[in-house]
Short mmCIF file of C-alpha atoms in Angstrom, two decimals:
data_model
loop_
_atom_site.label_atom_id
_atom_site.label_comp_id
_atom_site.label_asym_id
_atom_site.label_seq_id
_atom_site.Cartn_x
_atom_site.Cartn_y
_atom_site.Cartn_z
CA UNK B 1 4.76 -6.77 12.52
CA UNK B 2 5.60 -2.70 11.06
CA UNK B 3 2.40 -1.08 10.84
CA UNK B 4 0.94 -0.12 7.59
CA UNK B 5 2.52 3.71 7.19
CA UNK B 6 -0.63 5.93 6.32
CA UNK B 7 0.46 9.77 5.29
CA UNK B 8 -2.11 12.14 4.62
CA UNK B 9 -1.87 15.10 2.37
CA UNK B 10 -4.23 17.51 2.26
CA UNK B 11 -5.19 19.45 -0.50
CA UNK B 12 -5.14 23.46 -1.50
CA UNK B 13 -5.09 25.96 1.43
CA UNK B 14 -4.50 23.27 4.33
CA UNK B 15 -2.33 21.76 6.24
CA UNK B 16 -2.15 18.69 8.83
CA UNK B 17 -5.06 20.19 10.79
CA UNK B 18 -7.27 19.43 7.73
CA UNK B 19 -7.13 15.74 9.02
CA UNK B 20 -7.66 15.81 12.93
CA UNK B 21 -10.90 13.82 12.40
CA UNK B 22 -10.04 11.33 10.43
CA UNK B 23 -6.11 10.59 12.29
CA UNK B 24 -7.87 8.95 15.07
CA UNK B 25 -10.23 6.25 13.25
CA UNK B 26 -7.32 5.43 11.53
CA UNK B 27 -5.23 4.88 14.50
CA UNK B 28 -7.80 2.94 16.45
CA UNK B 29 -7.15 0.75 13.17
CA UNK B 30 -3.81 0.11 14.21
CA UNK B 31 -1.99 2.38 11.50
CA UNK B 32 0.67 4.63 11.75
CA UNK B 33 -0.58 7.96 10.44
CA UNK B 34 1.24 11.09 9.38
CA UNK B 35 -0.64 14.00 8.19
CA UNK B 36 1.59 16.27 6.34
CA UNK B 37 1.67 20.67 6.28
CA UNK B 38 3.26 20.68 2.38
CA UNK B 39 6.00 23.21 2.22
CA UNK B 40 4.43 27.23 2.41
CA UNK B 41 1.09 25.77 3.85
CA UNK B 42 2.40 26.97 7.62
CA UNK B 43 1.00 30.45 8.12
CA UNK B 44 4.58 31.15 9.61
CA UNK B 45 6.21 30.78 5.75
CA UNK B 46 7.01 34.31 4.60
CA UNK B 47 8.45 33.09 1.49
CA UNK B 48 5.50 31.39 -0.12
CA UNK B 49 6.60 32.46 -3.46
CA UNK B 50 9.83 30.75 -3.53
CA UNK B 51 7.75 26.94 -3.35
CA UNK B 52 7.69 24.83 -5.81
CA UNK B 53 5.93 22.12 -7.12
CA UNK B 54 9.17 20.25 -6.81
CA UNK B 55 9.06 20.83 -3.19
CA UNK B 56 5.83 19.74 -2.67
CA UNK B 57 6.98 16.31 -4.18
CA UNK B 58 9.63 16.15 -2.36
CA UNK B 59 7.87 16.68 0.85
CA UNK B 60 5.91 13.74 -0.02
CA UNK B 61 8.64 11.70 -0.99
CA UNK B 62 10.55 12.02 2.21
CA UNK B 63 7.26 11.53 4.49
CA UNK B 64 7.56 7.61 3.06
CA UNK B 65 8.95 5.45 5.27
CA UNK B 66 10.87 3.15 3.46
CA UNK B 67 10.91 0.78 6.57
CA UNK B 68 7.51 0.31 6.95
CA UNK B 69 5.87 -3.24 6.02
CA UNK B 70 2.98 -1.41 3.65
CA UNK B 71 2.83 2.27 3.13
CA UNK B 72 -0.60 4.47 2.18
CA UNK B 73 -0.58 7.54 0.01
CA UNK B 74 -3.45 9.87 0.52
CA UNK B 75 -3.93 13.08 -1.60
CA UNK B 76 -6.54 15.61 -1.51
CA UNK B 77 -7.64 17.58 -4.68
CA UNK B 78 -4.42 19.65 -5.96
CA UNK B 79 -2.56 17.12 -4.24
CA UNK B 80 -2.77 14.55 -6.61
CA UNK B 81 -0.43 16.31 -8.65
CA UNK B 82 2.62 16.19 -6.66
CA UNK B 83 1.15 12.89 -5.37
CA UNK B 84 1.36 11.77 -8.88
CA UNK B 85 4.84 12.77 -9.09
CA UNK B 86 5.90 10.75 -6.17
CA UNK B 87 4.53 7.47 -7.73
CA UNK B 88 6.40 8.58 -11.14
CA UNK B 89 9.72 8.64 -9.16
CA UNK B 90 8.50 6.30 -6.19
CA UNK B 91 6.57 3.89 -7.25
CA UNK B 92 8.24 1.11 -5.29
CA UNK B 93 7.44 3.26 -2.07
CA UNK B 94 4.17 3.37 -1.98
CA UNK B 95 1.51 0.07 -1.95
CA UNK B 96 -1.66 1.59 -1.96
CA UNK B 97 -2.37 5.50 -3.32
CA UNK B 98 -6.13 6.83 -2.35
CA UNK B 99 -7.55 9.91 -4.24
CA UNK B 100 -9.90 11.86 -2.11
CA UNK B 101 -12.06 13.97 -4.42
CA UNK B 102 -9.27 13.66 -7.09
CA UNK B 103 -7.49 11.76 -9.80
CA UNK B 104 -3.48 11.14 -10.99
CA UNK B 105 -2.40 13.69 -13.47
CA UNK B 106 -0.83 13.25 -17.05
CA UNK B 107 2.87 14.45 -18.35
CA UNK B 108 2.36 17.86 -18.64
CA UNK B 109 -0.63 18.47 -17.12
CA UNK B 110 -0.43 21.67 -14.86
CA UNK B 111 -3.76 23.24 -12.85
CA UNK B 112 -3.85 26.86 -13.44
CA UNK B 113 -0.99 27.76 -15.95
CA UNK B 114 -2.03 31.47 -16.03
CA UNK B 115 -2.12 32.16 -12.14
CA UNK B 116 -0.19 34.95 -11.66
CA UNK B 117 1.94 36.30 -8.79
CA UNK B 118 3.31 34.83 -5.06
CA UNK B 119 0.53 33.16 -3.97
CA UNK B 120 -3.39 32.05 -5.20
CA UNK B 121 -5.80 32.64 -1.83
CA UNK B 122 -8.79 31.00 -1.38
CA UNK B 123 -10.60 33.92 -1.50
CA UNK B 124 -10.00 34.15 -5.46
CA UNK B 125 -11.49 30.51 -5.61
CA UNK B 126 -14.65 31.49 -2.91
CA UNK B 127 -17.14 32.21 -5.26
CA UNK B 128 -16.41 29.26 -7.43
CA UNK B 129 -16.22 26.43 -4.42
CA UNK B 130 -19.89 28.08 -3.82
CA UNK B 131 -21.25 27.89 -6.89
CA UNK B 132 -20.00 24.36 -7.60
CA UNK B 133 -21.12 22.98 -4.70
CA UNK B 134 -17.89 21.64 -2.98
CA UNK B 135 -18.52 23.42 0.44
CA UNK B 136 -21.67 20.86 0.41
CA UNK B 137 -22.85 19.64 4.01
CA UNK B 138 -19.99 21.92 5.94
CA UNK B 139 -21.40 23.68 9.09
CA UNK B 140 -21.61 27.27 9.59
CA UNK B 141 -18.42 26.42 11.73
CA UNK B 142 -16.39 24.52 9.96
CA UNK B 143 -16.83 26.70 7.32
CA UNK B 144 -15.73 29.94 9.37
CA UNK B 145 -12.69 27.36 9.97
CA UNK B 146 -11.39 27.24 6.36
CA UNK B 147 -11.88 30.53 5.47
CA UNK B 148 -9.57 31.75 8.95
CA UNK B 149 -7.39 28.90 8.74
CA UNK B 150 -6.80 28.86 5.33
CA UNK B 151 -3.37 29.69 4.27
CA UNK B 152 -2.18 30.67 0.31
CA UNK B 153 -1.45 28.59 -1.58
CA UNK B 154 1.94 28.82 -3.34
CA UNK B 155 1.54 29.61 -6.53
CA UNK B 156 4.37 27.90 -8.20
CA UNK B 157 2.80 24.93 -6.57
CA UNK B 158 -0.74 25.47 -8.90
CA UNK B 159 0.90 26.61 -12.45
CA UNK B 160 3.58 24.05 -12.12
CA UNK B 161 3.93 21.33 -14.65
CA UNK B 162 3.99 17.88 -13.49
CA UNK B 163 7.40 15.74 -15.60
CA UNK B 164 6.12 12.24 -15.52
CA UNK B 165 8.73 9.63 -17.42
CA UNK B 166 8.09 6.18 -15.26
CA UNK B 167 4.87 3.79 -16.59
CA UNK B 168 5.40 2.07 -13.23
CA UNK B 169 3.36 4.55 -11.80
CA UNK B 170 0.46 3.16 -13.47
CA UNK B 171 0.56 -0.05 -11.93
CA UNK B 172 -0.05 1.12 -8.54
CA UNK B 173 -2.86 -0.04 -7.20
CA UNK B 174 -5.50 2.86 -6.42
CA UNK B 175 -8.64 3.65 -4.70
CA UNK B 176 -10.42 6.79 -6.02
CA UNK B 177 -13.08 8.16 -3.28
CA UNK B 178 -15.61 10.07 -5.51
CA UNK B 179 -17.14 12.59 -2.85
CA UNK B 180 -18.39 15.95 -5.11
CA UNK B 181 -19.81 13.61 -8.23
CA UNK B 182 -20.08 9.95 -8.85
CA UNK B 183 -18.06 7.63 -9.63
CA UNK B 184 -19.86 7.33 -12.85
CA UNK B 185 -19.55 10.86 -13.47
CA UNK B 186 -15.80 10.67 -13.17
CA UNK B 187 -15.17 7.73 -15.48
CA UNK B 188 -17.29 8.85 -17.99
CA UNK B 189 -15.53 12.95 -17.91
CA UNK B 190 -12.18 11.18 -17.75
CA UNK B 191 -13.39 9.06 -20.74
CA UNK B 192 -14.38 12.41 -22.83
CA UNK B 193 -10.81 13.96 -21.97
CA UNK B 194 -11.34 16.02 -19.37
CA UNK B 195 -8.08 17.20 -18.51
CA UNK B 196 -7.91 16.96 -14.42
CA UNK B 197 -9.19 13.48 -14.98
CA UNK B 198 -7.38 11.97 -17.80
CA UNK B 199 -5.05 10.32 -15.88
CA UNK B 200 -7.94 7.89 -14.60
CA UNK B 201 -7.54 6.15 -18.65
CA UNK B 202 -4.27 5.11 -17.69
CA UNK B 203 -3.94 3.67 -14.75
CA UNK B 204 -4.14 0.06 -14.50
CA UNK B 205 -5.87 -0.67 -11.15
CA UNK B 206 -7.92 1.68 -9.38
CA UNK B 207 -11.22 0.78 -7.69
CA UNK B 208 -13.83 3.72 -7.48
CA UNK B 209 -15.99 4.31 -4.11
CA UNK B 210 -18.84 6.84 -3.62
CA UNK B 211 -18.96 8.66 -0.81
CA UNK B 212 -21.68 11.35 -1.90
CA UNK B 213 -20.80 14.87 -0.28
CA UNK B 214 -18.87 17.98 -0.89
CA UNK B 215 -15.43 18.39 -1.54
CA UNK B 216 -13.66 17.99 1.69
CA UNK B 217 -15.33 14.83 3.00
CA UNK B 218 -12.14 14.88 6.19
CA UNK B 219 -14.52 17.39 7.65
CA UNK B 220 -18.37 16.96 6.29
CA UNK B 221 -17.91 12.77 6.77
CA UNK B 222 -14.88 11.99 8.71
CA UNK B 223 -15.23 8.62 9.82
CA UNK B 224 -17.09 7.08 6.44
CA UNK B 225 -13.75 9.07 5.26
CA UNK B 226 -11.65 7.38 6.77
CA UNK B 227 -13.01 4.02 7.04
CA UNK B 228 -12.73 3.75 3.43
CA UNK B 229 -8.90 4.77 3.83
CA UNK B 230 -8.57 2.01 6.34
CA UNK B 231 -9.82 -0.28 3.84
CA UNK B 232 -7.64 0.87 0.85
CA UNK B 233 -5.12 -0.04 3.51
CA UNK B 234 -5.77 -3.03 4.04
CA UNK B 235 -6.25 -4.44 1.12
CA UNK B 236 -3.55 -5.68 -1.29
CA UNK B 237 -4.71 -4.48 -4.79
CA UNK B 238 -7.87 -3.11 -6.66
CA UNK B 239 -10.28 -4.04 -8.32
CA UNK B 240 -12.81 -2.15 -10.76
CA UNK B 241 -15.83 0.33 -10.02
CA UNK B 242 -17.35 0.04 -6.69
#
């Protein structure tokens, strides 16, 4: 039997080495997994500027294995938009698309229009991860890691508008991992409009899990992480609120 494809796409700032603690649960599972360095995430890429948010669904896109019996889309925060775009185009590809911390986008929707320049470091966004609380239950260390290994983010890649044309998307079935608020919390700011979370009212079948933490749960609760991946996988649809 082809293993259930698992690819795992981090989020702003990161690459592949965002997910070295949760790749091996997932393998002791019996998955195939393939964590994914989006295009301009290497700290080799001189030309950050030049990446799109095309390329980042693109990237996406051709990670798929179109031979595999069941494939697993993961996406991390800003991910979900180019995630989103890969269901819009895809949606035959993928079985099973997890939101870590996020939720699928709306036509149109773009996350900061008015960024300016080549590239959006996290430094601009320190303060605000701070004061929000997303760097919640990190270590001294493994917060020294993201701010050294953190690469810019293209910026073309965080004003870019998602195009979204194909209602198939909504039909694939979902799990959305609610780490930095609760599940509750995220229905009921999707329900007033929020505009990151909108996309939540329109999808037909996404099941919601808590996983109370900060915002990158790969690091702060790896294997409760990824044991509710492993599960998304290996389950054939959704249900409601969990």
């Amino acid at each position: 039997m082809t293993q259930t494809q698992i690819v795992l796409v981090p989020g702003f700032w990161l690459g592949a080495w965002a997910w070295d603690d949760v790749v091996p649960y997932l393998r002791d599972r019996g998955h195939d997994v393939l964590a994914l360095t989006l295009p301009g995430l290497d700290p080799a890429n001189s030309r950050r500027g030049e990446v799109t948010l095309e390329d980042h669904a693109e990237a996406i896109l051709a990670a798929l294995d179109p031979d595999a019996e069941r494939r697993v889309l993961v996406v991390h925060s800003g991910a979900a938009v180019p995630g989103t775009m890969v269901l819009d185009r895809a949606a035959d590809l993928v079985d099973h698309v997890v939101f870590v911390d996020t939720a699928p986008v709306r036509d149109g929707f773009a996350l900061a229009p008015t960024v300016q320049g080549d590239e959006h470091p996290l430094s601009a966004a320190w303060d605000e991860q701070v004061e929000s609380g997303s760097l919640r239950d990190l270590t001294d260390d493994q917060l020294t890691t993201l701010r050294e290994r953190a690469v810019p983010q293209p910026a073309q890649t965080v004003r870019g508008t998602a195009t979204l044309t194909n209602p198939q998307r909504l039909d694939v079935p979902g799990t959305v991992i609610c780490t930095s608020f609760p599940s509750a919390d995220f229905l009921a700011y999707a329900a007033q409009g929020a505009d990151f979370l909108a996309g939540l009212n329109d999808h037909q079948h996404l099941r919601f899990v808590d996983l109370p933490t900060g915002h990158w749960p790969m690091w702060s609760r790896p294997a409760q992480l990824a044991e509710l991946i492993a599960d998304a996988a290996d389950q054939g649809g959704a249900g409601g609120p969990g």
